[in-house]
Amino acid sequence: MNRLRRVGLALLGPAMAIVVALIVTAIVIALIGKDPIAALRVMTDLGDTPSQQTQSIVVILNRAVPLFLAGLAVAVAFRMGLFNIGVEGQYRLATILAAAVGAAVTLPAPLHVLLIVVVAVVVAAVWAGIVGVLKVTRGVSEVISSIMLNFVALGIASFLLTGPLRGSAEGQSIVTTKTIPESGWFPGLNGVLTGLGLAEPRSELYGFLLVAIVIGVAVAVLLRRTRFGFDLRATGLSPSAARASGVDARGMVIKTMLLSGGIAGLIGMPELLGDVHEFGTEFTAGLGFLGIAVALLGRNSPLGIAVAALLFAFLDRAALPLQFADIPSSVVTIIQGTIVLAVVIANEIARRLALRSAERAGSSAAAPPPDSGGSGGGGSPPGDGPDGGRRAYTPVPGEQQGAQA
Amino acid sequence: MSTVQSPPARPSRGPLTDLLTGGGRSRRVLWLVLGVLVLVSVVRVVSGEQELTSSSTMAAALLLAVPIALAALGGLFSERAGVVNIGLDGMMILGTWGAGWAGYQWGWGAAVVGGVVLGAVGGLLHAIATVTFGVDHVVSGVAINLLAAGIVRFLSELNYIDNPAGGGAAQSPPLASQPPDFSLPVLSSGPDLLGSLEQRHWFLISDLAGVLRGLTSDVGVLTLVAVLLIPVSYLVLWRTAFGLRLRSCGENPAAADSLGVPVYRLKYTAVVISGALAGLGGVSLVFIANIYREGQTGGRGFIGLAALIFGNWRPGGLAAGAGLFGFADALQLRSRTAVVALLLLVAVLLAAVAVYQGVQRKLVQAVLAGAFAAAALVGFLTIERLPAGIVFFTPHLTTLLVLSLASQRLRMPKADGLVYRRGEH
């Protein structure tokens, strides 16, 4: 019963946020003189023929896979109380270098794919690791350093693309790297779809979907069932308590950033290996920032992030049909932005409600503290991420140094 | 029995040392400025890059420093009141759109109002989320950046597509009127004494003339406002009761609250001012291009944040940071070969650091600085021109370097970024 209520409270935030976002969007659409109900119908209409419908589903899934990975990368750091805002730069830099390495070599298929993925993971992990090292050795706030490194990474990526790694001919409007040979392509999953009796869609469903699922499960196990995950969550909940109980906080910061960056390196892989096979100016951007939104909406738990990624992907797919229905497609961005803002506010309210009910329970009987052990099975306990507003410790540049001296 | 003693004066260390180190802060700053000027003019003469101190580069630097400085000032107000403002860029985006929308209909005065109002709305949103609802400041800021980009796109699609005045989904029609600009009479316009002095390319004198002429000719009205706002912000924040209370909210809100300071209201005020200033920064960008364009800020809100940190959360420091970043930006726009000349400057500075550290017997730092100095020198001698992608992130890299080298000397407001809830601390 208690657990049920806790799960309910954890779901309350996102549910309230989505309702608020829908109301805000309906008002916005009504203000410009369109029918909100009609807009909703356009957004949920996946197509008339079976082939169109499977195509829509494939588009949603293909968009959700990188969003899920981005959300996961952000969430791993969030759980530790670290803000990895640099996911954007990490995955872009990782993808262009991986694309260049992949195009430069020819190997047997599985090895080739593996090499590309490993390069991407390592590059992004190293890039994120800089943030961690700067934080523990120089006391630089990870928020600032990851924002700054974002710009540096984007600058390097654009320099590499237009300079040494340019594969397309001079004077073309779309600049790309060299194309990865076919042995470095990741097979799609359309065979599975037709095997299930669905119509053949126009685009290929990313095979990387399976990898993403595996990564998601691995992260969930890592966070819930291992010593490392426990230390990570404990440090996120209370850095001082964790340090007092013998957690190596400095090592944890670097390890967490490496892990977060490593996952960030995978974000570009579905598109690179499954669709375009080269990095270019047209490569999907902004996934790192959307990942922050997805992680917040998903309350930093892998399952929640998967749902959030699907929701965002569903909204993104609706942009084009909305445009055909003469409704500005940027409505989608507004819905997403409103959801994020609403979800963080709603989470905070839900956390207070939980706190109040716990206090009431505590005053009537000497009940155990609300977060005993933090081992909530289903949903994560309300407010165990930075979005819960419980982040007690904002690192001050220099302070850590002073404390250690 | 004279008990009144004069404060223990430092023993004189000779007239030269007194001249260099005496006279307190203002004298030191003067020496610093003079030193930098001499160094830059040496570099100009050695490298032959006249653009380094030309008045047009300086004018461009000032122009580009304005949006950065305004964003940084916005950050100053907010962070001094204890609210971290990652959403500066979003508020700036709102400001650019407000300026474009009001400007194409009613001219530049309305553009200022439109930009400031929309920026302030962004600030208000941030205040509601962080102060009233206690949402984490960074999270709220990130959300505002996302939301702002969506809102302006939506508003543009709504207002500018099929607009007879022009514009489209990503830009507004041009402004109805241009803001006025001013030049200093005689020196920078008319006879233009400084201009003719600058053309002689004399060591130091021409550099000084170039700098002065750049700073005094064709100065836009917003530039004047921004330059004035820096001392005004200092006076407001450090010399008034309002400022003292506002800063107390950023240092120790609980103590401030116990003394009757209305913490919530002050935080609201500070964050709304912050949004308005960031919005004004957006207006200055619109004035430069005479049009609103999507993505016009180019992350300048974040550079403003960088300037704020670079300047140690002080008005003078952030102005220096904004000037430096504006200068780098301008130099890159004017001449990309001139940026390479900056490497020589960096080499000289680092060599000085190496010598200083060596004298202090900090050998590791000395060797590191020396190695970087050598690398910069090699870069200057071998690189013809820096690629655009690399130049683009110079401000960000500078900030990272400053943060990692001097983070012990930086001090942010003590309660910056902490959620304050009355009776819950």
GROMACS .gro file of N, CA and C in nm, chain B residues 234-354:
model
  363
  639TYR      N    1   2.727   4.877  -1.039
  639TYR     CA    2   2.814   4.873  -0.922
  639TYR      C    3   2.755   4.958  -0.811
  640LEU      N    4   2.714   5.082  -0.848
  640LEU     CA    5   2.660   5.171  -0.745
  640LEU      C    6   2.535   5.112  -0.682
  641VAL      N    7   2.447   5.058  -0.768
  641VAL     CA    8   2.321   5.005  -0.715
  641VAL      C    9   2.348   4.886  -0.622
  642LEU      N   10   2.438   4.798  -0.665
  642LEU     CA   11   2.457   4.675  -0.588
  642LEU      C   12   2.547   4.693  -0.467
  643TRP      N   13   2.641   4.786  -0.473
  643TRP     CA   14   2.738   4.795  -0.364
  643TRP      C   15   2.725   4.923  -0.281
  644ARG      N   16   2.644   5.019  -0.327
  644ARG     CA   17   2.640   5.146  -0.256
  644ARG      C   18   2.498   5.186  -0.214
  645THR      N   19   2.401   5.097  -0.231
  645THR     CA   20   2.266   5.130  -0.185
  645THR      C   21   2.216   5.023  -0.089
  646ALA      N   22   2.115   5.061  -0.012
  646ALA     CA   23   2.056   4.964   0.080
  646ALA      C   24   1.993   4.849   0.002
  647PHE      N   25   1.929   4.884  -0.110
  647PHE     CA   26   1.868   4.781  -0.195
  647PHE      C   27   1.972   4.679  -0.238
  648GLY      N   28   2.087   4.730  -0.282
  648GLY     CA   29   2.192   4.641  -0.329
  648GLY      C   30   2.246   4.553  -0.218
  649LEU      N   31   2.263   4.612  -0.102
  649LEU     CA   32   2.313   4.534   0.013
  649LEU      C   33   2.217   4.420   0.045
  650ARG      N   34   2.087   4.454   0.045
  650ARG     CA   35   1.988   4.350   0.075
  650ARG      C   36   1.988   4.244  -0.032
  651LEU      N   37   1.996   4.290  -0.158
  651LEU     CA   38   1.994   4.194  -0.268
  651LEU      C   39   2.113   4.099  -0.257
  652ARG      N   40   2.231   4.154  -0.229
  652ARG     CA   41   2.348   4.068  -0.220
  652ARG      C   42   2.340   3.977  -0.098
  653SER      N   43   2.275   4.025   0.008
  653SER     CA   44   2.263   3.940   0.127
  653SER      C   45   2.179   3.816   0.096
  654CYS      N   46   2.084   3.830   0.001
  654CYS     CA   47   2.006   3.713  -0.039
  654CYS      C   48   2.093   3.610  -0.109
  655GLY      N   49   2.201   3.657  -0.171
  655GLY     CA   50   2.289   3.564  -0.240
  655GLY      C   51   2.395   3.506  -0.149
  656GLU      N   52   2.418   3.569  -0.036
  656GLU     CA   53   2.522   3.520   0.054
  656GLU      C   54   2.464   3.434   0.165
  657ASN      N   55   2.361   3.486   0.229
  657ASN     CA   56   2.303   3.411   0.340
  657ASN      C   57   2.156   3.449   0.355
  658PRO      N   58   2.070   3.388   0.273
  658PRO     CA   59   1.929   3.430   0.270
  658PRO      C   60   1.861   3.412   0.407
  659ALA      N   61   1.898   3.309   0.482
  659ALA     CA   62   1.831   3.287   0.610
  659ALA      C   63   1.859   3.402   0.706
  660ALA      N   64   1.985   3.443   0.710
  660ALA     CA   65   2.019   3.555   0.797
  660ALA      C   66   1.949   3.682   0.750
  661ALA      N   67   1.948   3.702   0.617
  661ALA     CA   68   1.882   3.821   0.564
  661ALA      C   69   1.734   3.820   0.602
  662ASP      N   70   1.674   3.703   0.590
  662ASP     CA   71   1.531   3.691   0.623
  662ASP      C   72   1.507   3.726   0.769
  663SER      N   73   1.595   3.678   0.856
  663SER     CA   74   1.576   3.702   0.999
  663SER      C   75   1.589   3.849   1.033
  664LEU      N   76   1.655   3.926   0.945
  664LEU     CA   77   1.669   4.069   0.970
  664LEU      C   78   1.559   4.148   0.899
  665GLY      N   79   1.459   4.078   0.846
  665GLY     CA   80   1.345   4.147   0.787
  665GLY      C   81   1.362   4.181   0.641
  666VAL      N   82   1.464   4.126   0.575
  666VAL     CA   83   1.479   4.150   0.431
  666VAL      C   84   1.379   4.062   0.357
  667PRO      N   85   1.298   4.120   0.268
  667PRO     CA   86   1.202   4.037   0.194
  667PRO      C   87   1.274   3.955   0.086
  668VAL      N   88   1.324   3.837   0.125
  668VAL     CA   89   1.413   3.761   0.037
  668VAL      C   90   1.344   3.723  -0.094
  669TYR      N   91   1.221   3.669  -0.083
  669TYR     CA   92   1.153   3.624  -0.204
  669TYR      C   93   1.134   3.740  -0.301
  670ARG      N   94   1.086   3.855  -0.245
  670ARG     CA   95   1.057   3.968  -0.333
  670ARG      C   96   1.185   4.017  -0.400
  671LEU      N   97   1.294   4.021  -0.322
  671LEU     CA   98   1.420   4.069  -0.380
  671LEU      C   99   1.471   3.975  -0.487
  672LYS      N  100   1.456   3.845  -0.461
  672LYS     CA  101   1.502   3.749  -0.563
  672LYS      C  102   1.421   3.766  -0.691
  673TYR      N  103   1.289   3.783  -0.675
  673TYR     CA  104   1.205   3.808  -0.792
  673TYR      C  105   1.255   3.929  -0.868
  674THR      N  106   1.275   4.040  -0.794
  674THR     CA  107   1.320   4.164  -0.858
  674THR      C  108   1.450   4.140  -0.933
  675ALA      N  109   1.545   4.074  -0.866
  675ALA     CA  110   1.676   4.055  -0.926
  675ALA      C  111   1.666   3.973  -1.053
  676VAL      N  112   1.587   3.865  -1.050
  676VAL     CA  113   1.582   3.777  -1.167
  676VAL      C  114   1.507   3.846  -1.281
  677VAL      N  115   1.406   3.927  -1.249
  677VAL     CA  116   1.336   4.000  -1.356
  677VAL      C  117   1.429   4.104  -1.417
  678ILE      N  118   1.506   4.177  -1.332
  678ILE     CA  119   1.606   4.271  -1.385
  678ILE      C  120   1.704   4.196  -1.474
  679SER      N  121   1.744   4.078  -1.426
  679SER     CA  122   1.838   3.997  -1.501
  679SER      C  123   1.784   3.966  -1.641
  680GLY      N  124   1.656   3.924  -1.646
  680GLY     CA  125   1.596   3.894  -1.776
  680GLY      C  126   1.588   4.017  -1.863
  681ALA      N  127   1.554   4.131  -1.801
  681ALA     CA  128   1.543   4.255  -1.879
  681ALA      C  129   1.677   4.293  -1.938
  682LEU      N  130   1.785   4.278  -1.860
  682LEU     CA  131   1.918   4.313  -1.911
  682LEU      C  132   1.959   4.218  -2.023
  683ALA      N  133   1.931   4.088  -2.004
  683ALA     CA  134   1.963   3.993  -2.110
  683ALA      C  135   1.882   4.027  -2.235
  684GLY      N  136   1.755   4.066  -2.215
  684GLY     CA  137   1.672   4.106  -2.329
  684GLY      C  138   1.731   4.227  -2.399
  685LEU      N  139   1.784   4.323  -2.321
  685LEU     CA  140   1.848   4.440  -2.379
  685LEU      C  141   1.970   4.397  -2.460
  686GLY      N  142   2.041   4.297  -2.410
  686GLY     CA  143   2.152   4.242  -2.488
  686GLY      C  144   2.103   4.190  -2.622
  687GLY      N  145   1.987   4.124  -2.620
  687GLY     CA  146   1.928   4.078  -2.746
  687GLY      C  147   1.895   4.194  -2.838
  688VAL      N  148   1.843   4.303  -2.780
  688VAL     CA  149   1.812   4.421  -2.861
  688VAL      C  150   1.938   4.472  -2.930
  689SER      N  151   2.051   4.472  -2.857
  689SER     CA  152   2.173   4.525  -2.918
  689SER      C  153   2.215   4.439  -3.037
  690LEU      N  154   2.189   4.309  -3.029
  690LEU     CA  155   2.220   4.222  -3.144
  690LEU      C  156   2.131   4.257  -3.262
  691VAL      N  157   2.003   4.282  -3.234
  691VAL     CA  158   1.911   4.319  -3.342
  691VAL      C  159   1.954   4.451  -3.405
  692PHE      N  160   2.003   4.543  -3.324
  692PHE     CA  161   2.049   4.671  -3.378
  692PHE      C  162   2.170   4.654  -3.470
  693ILE      N  163   2.256   4.559  -3.435
  693ILE     CA  164   2.374   4.536  -3.518
  693ILE      C  165   2.330   4.489  -3.657
  694ALA      N  166   2.234   4.396  -3.661
  694ALA     CA  167   2.194   4.338  -3.789
  694ALA      C  168   2.077   4.414  -3.851
  695ASN      N  169   2.014   4.503  -3.776
  695ASN     CA  170   1.896   4.578  -3.820
  695ASN      C  171   1.777   4.489  -3.850
  696ILE      N  172   1.778   4.368  -3.798
  696ILE     CA  173   1.673   4.271  -3.829
  696ILE      C  174   1.679   4.163  -3.721
  697TYR      N  175   1.564   4.099  -3.693
  697TYR     CA  176   1.569   3.982  -3.606
  697TYR      C  177   1.592   3.858  -3.691
  698ARG      N  178   1.683   3.772  -3.647
  698ARG     CA  179   1.709   3.650  -3.721
  698ARG      C  180   1.715   3.535  -3.621
  699GLU      N  181   1.663   3.419  -3.659
  699GLU     CA  182   1.667   3.306  -3.566
  699GLU      C  183   1.812   3.265  -3.540
  700GLY      N  184   1.839   3.230  -3.416
  700GLY     CA  185   1.975   3.189  -3.381
  700GLY      C  186   2.073   3.304  -3.377
  701GLN      N  187   2.018   3.427  -3.364
  701GLN     CA  188   2.102   3.546  -3.367
  701GLN      C  189   2.197   3.551  -3.247
  702THR      N  190   2.154   3.497  -3.133
  702THR     CA  191   2.238   3.510  -3.015
  702THR      C  192   2.364   3.426  -3.028
  703GLY      N  193   2.359   3.316  -3.101
  703GLY     CA  194   2.479   3.235  -3.120
  703GLY      C  195   2.542   3.194  -2.988
  704GLY      N  196   2.460   3.170  -2.887
  704GLY     CA  197   2.515   3.128  -2.758
  704GLY      C  198   2.581   3.241  -2.681
  705ARG      N  199   2.551   3.369  -2.717
  705ARG     CA  200   2.618   3.481  -2.649
  705ARG      C  201   2.573   3.492  -2.503
  706GLY      N  202   2.454   3.440  -2.472
  706GLY     CA  203   2.413   3.439  -2.332
  706GLY      C  204   2.510   3.358  -2.249
  707PHE      N  205   2.559   3.248  -2.307
  707PHE     CA  206   2.655   3.164  -2.235
  707PHE      C  207   2.789   3.234  -2.224
  708ILE      N  208   2.827   3.310  -2.331
  708ILE     CA  209   2.952   3.385  -2.321
  708ILE      C  210   2.939   3.491  -2.214
  709GLY      N  211   2.818   3.550  -2.202
  709GLY     CA  212   2.796   3.647  -2.096
  709GLY      C  213   2.817   3.582  -1.959
  710LEU      N  214   2.766   3.461  -1.946
  710LEU     CA  215   2.786   3.385  -1.823
  710LEU      C  216   2.936   3.364  -1.799
  711ALA      N  217   3.006   3.332  -1.907
  711ALA     CA  218   3.150   3.312  -1.897
  711ALA      C  219   3.219   3.440  -1.852
  712ALA      N  220   3.176   3.553  -1.911
  712ALA     CA  221   3.237   3.682  -1.874
  712ALA      C  222   3.212   3.712  -1.727
  713LEU      N  223   3.093   3.675  -1.681
  713LEU     CA  224   3.059   3.698  -1.541
  713LEU      C  225   3.154   3.621  -1.449
  714ILE      N  226   3.178   3.494  -1.483
  714ILE     CA  227   3.266   3.413  -1.400
  714ILE      C  228   3.410   3.461  -1.413
  715PHE      N  229   3.449   3.491  -1.538
  715PHE     CA  230   3.582   3.545  -1.565
  715PHE      C  231   3.606   3.668  -1.477
  716GLY      N  232   3.501   3.750  -1.463
  716GLY     CA  233   3.513   3.873  -1.386
  716GLY      C  234   3.485   3.854  -1.238
  717ASN      N  235   3.483   3.730  -1.193
  717ASN     CA  236   3.468   3.703  -1.050
  717ASN      C  237   3.341   3.765  -0.991
  718TRP      N  238   3.231   3.766  -1.066
  718TRP     CA  239   3.103   3.815  -1.017
  718TRP      C  240   3.112   3.962  -0.971
  719ARG      N  241   3.193   4.042  -1.044
  719ARG     CA  242   3.205   4.184  -1.013
  719ARG      C  243   3.183   4.262  -1.143
  720PRO      N  244   3.124   4.383  -1.134
  720PRO     CA  245   3.095   4.459  -1.256
  720PRO      C  246   3.220   4.493  -1.337
  721GLY      N  247   3.326   4.539  -1.268
  721GLY     CA  248   3.447   4.575  -1.341
  721GLY      C  249   3.508   4.455  -1.411
  722GLY      N  250   3.512   4.344  -1.339
  722GLY     CA  251   3.570   4.224  -1.396
  722GLY      C  252   3.492   4.173  -1.514
  723LEU      N  253   3.359   4.174  -1.502
  723LEU     CA  254   3.280   4.122  -1.614
  723LEU      C  255   3.291   4.213  -1.734
  724ALA      N  256   3.309   4.347  -1.709
  724ALA     CA  257   3.329   4.437  -1.823
  724ALA      C  258   3.459   4.402  -1.893
  725ALA      N  259   3.564   4.372  -1.815
  725ALA     CA  260   3.691   4.334  -1.875
  725ALA      C  261   3.675   4.205  -1.956
  726GLY      N  262   3.602   4.109  -1.898
  726GLY     CA  263   3.580   3.983  -1.969
  726GLY      C  264   3.503   4.006  -2.097
  727ALA      N  265   3.397   4.087  -2.090
  727ALA     CA  266   3.317   4.113  -2.209
  727ALA      C  267   3.402   4.183  -2.315
  728GLY      N  268   3.487   4.278  -2.269
  728GLY     CA  269   3.574   4.347  -2.363
  728GLY      C  270   3.670   4.251  -2.431
  729LEU      N  271   3.727   4.161  -2.353
  729LEU     CA  272   3.823   4.065  -2.409
  729LEU      C  273   3.755   3.976  -2.512
  730PHE      N  274   3.636   3.922  -2.475
  730PHE     CA  275   3.567   3.832  -2.568
  730PHE      C  276   3.520   3.908  -2.691
  731GLY      N  277   3.474   4.033  -2.669
  731GLY     CA  278   3.432   4.115  -2.782
  731GLY      C  279   3.549   4.141  -2.876
  732PHE      N  280   3.666   4.166  -2.816
  732PHE     CA  281   3.786   4.194  -2.896
  732PHE      C  282   3.823   4.072  -2.980
  733ALA      N  283   3.823   3.955  -2.916
  733ALA     CA  284   3.857   3.833  -2.990
  733ALA      C  285   3.760   3.811  -3.105
  734ASP      N  286   3.632   3.835  -3.076
  734ASP     CA  287   3.528   3.819  -3.176
  734ASP      C  288   3.549   3.915  -3.293
  735ALA      N  289   3.578   4.041  -3.259
  735ALA     CA  290   3.594   4.144  -3.361
  735ALA      C  291   3.716   4.116  -3.447
  736LEU      N  292   3.825   4.078  -3.382
  736LEU     CA  293   3.949   4.052  -3.454
  736LEU      C  294   3.928   3.940  -3.555
  737GLN      N  295   3.851   3.839  -3.512
  737GLN     CA  296   3.825   3.726  -3.600
  737GLN      C  297   3.742   3.771  -3.720
  738LEU      N  298   3.649   3.864  -3.696
  738LEU     CA  299   3.567   3.913  -3.807
  738LEU      C  300   3.648   4.001  -3.901
  739ARG      N  301   3.736   4.084  -3.846
  739ARG     CA  302   3.808   4.180  -3.928
  739ARG      C  303   3.919   4.111  -4.007
  740SER      N  304   3.998   4.032  -3.938
  740SER     CA  305   4.110   3.971  -4.009
  740SER      C  306   4.154   3.846  -3.936
  741ARG      N  307   4.150   3.734  -4.007
  741ARG     CA  308   4.180   3.609  -3.937
  741ARG      C  309   4.329   3.592  -3.917
  742THR      N  310   4.411   3.661  -3.998
  742THR     CA  311   4.555   3.649  -3.976
  742THR      C  312   4.595   3.723  -3.849
  743ALA      N  313   4.516   3.826  -3.814
  743ALA     CA  314   4.550   3.903  -3.694
  743ALA      C  315   4.534   3.818  -3.568
  744VAL      N  316   4.442   3.720  -3.574
  744VAL     CA  317   4.422   3.636  -3.457
  744VAL      C  318   4.550   3.559  -3.426
  745VAL      N  319   4.621   3.521  -3.532
  745VAL     CA  320   4.746   3.449  -3.512
  745VAL      C  321   4.846   3.536  -3.436
  746ALA      N  322   4.841   3.668  -3.464
  746ALA     CA  323   4.931   3.759  -3.393
  746ALA      C  324   4.905   3.753  -3.243
  747LEU      N  325   4.780   3.724  -3.207
  747LEU     CA  326   4.748   3.713  -3.064
  747LEU      C  327   4.828   3.602  -2.999
  748LEU      N  328   4.862   3.499  -3.078
  748LEU     CA  329   4.940   3.388  -3.022
  748LEU      C  330   5.073   3.439  -2.969
  749LEU      N  331   5.131   3.537  -3.041
  749LEU     CA  332   5.256   3.595  -2.995
  749LEU      C  333   5.236   3.661  -2.859
  750LEU      N  334   5.122   3.731  -2.850
  750LEU     CA  335   5.087   3.797  -2.723
  750LEU      C  336   5.079   3.693  -2.611
  751VAL      N  337   5.009   3.584  -2.641
  751VAL     CA  338   4.994   3.478  -2.541
  751VAL      C  339   5.131   3.422  -2.504
  752ALA      N  340   5.218   3.405  -2.605
  752ALA     CA  341   5.350   3.350  -2.579
  752ALA      C  342   5.427   3.440  -2.484
  753VAL      N  343   5.422   3.571  -2.510
  753VAL     CA  344   5.494   3.665  -2.425
  753VAL      C  345   5.440   3.659  -2.282
  754LEU      N  346   5.306   3.660  -2.270
  754LEU     CA  347   5.246   3.656  -2.137
  754LEU      C  348   5.284   3.529  -2.063
  755LEU      N  349   5.276   3.416  -2.133
  755LEU     CA  350   5.307   3.289  -2.067
  755LEU      C  351   5.454   3.282  -2.029
  756ALA      N  352   5.539   3.338  -2.113
  756ALA     CA  353   5.681   3.339  -2.080
  756ALA      C  354   5.704   3.418  -1.952
  757ALA      N  355   5.631   3.530  -1.940
  757ALA     CA  356   5.643   3.610  -1.818
  757ALA      C  357   5.597   3.529  -1.698
  758VAL      N  358   5.486   3.457  -1.715
  758VAL     CA  359   5.437   3.372  -1.606
  758VAL      C  360   5.542   3.269  -1.569
  759ALA      N  361   5.605   3.210  -1.670
  759ALA     CA  362   5.705   3.106  -1.646
  759ALA      C  363   5.821   3.162  -1.564
   0.00000   0.00000   0.00000
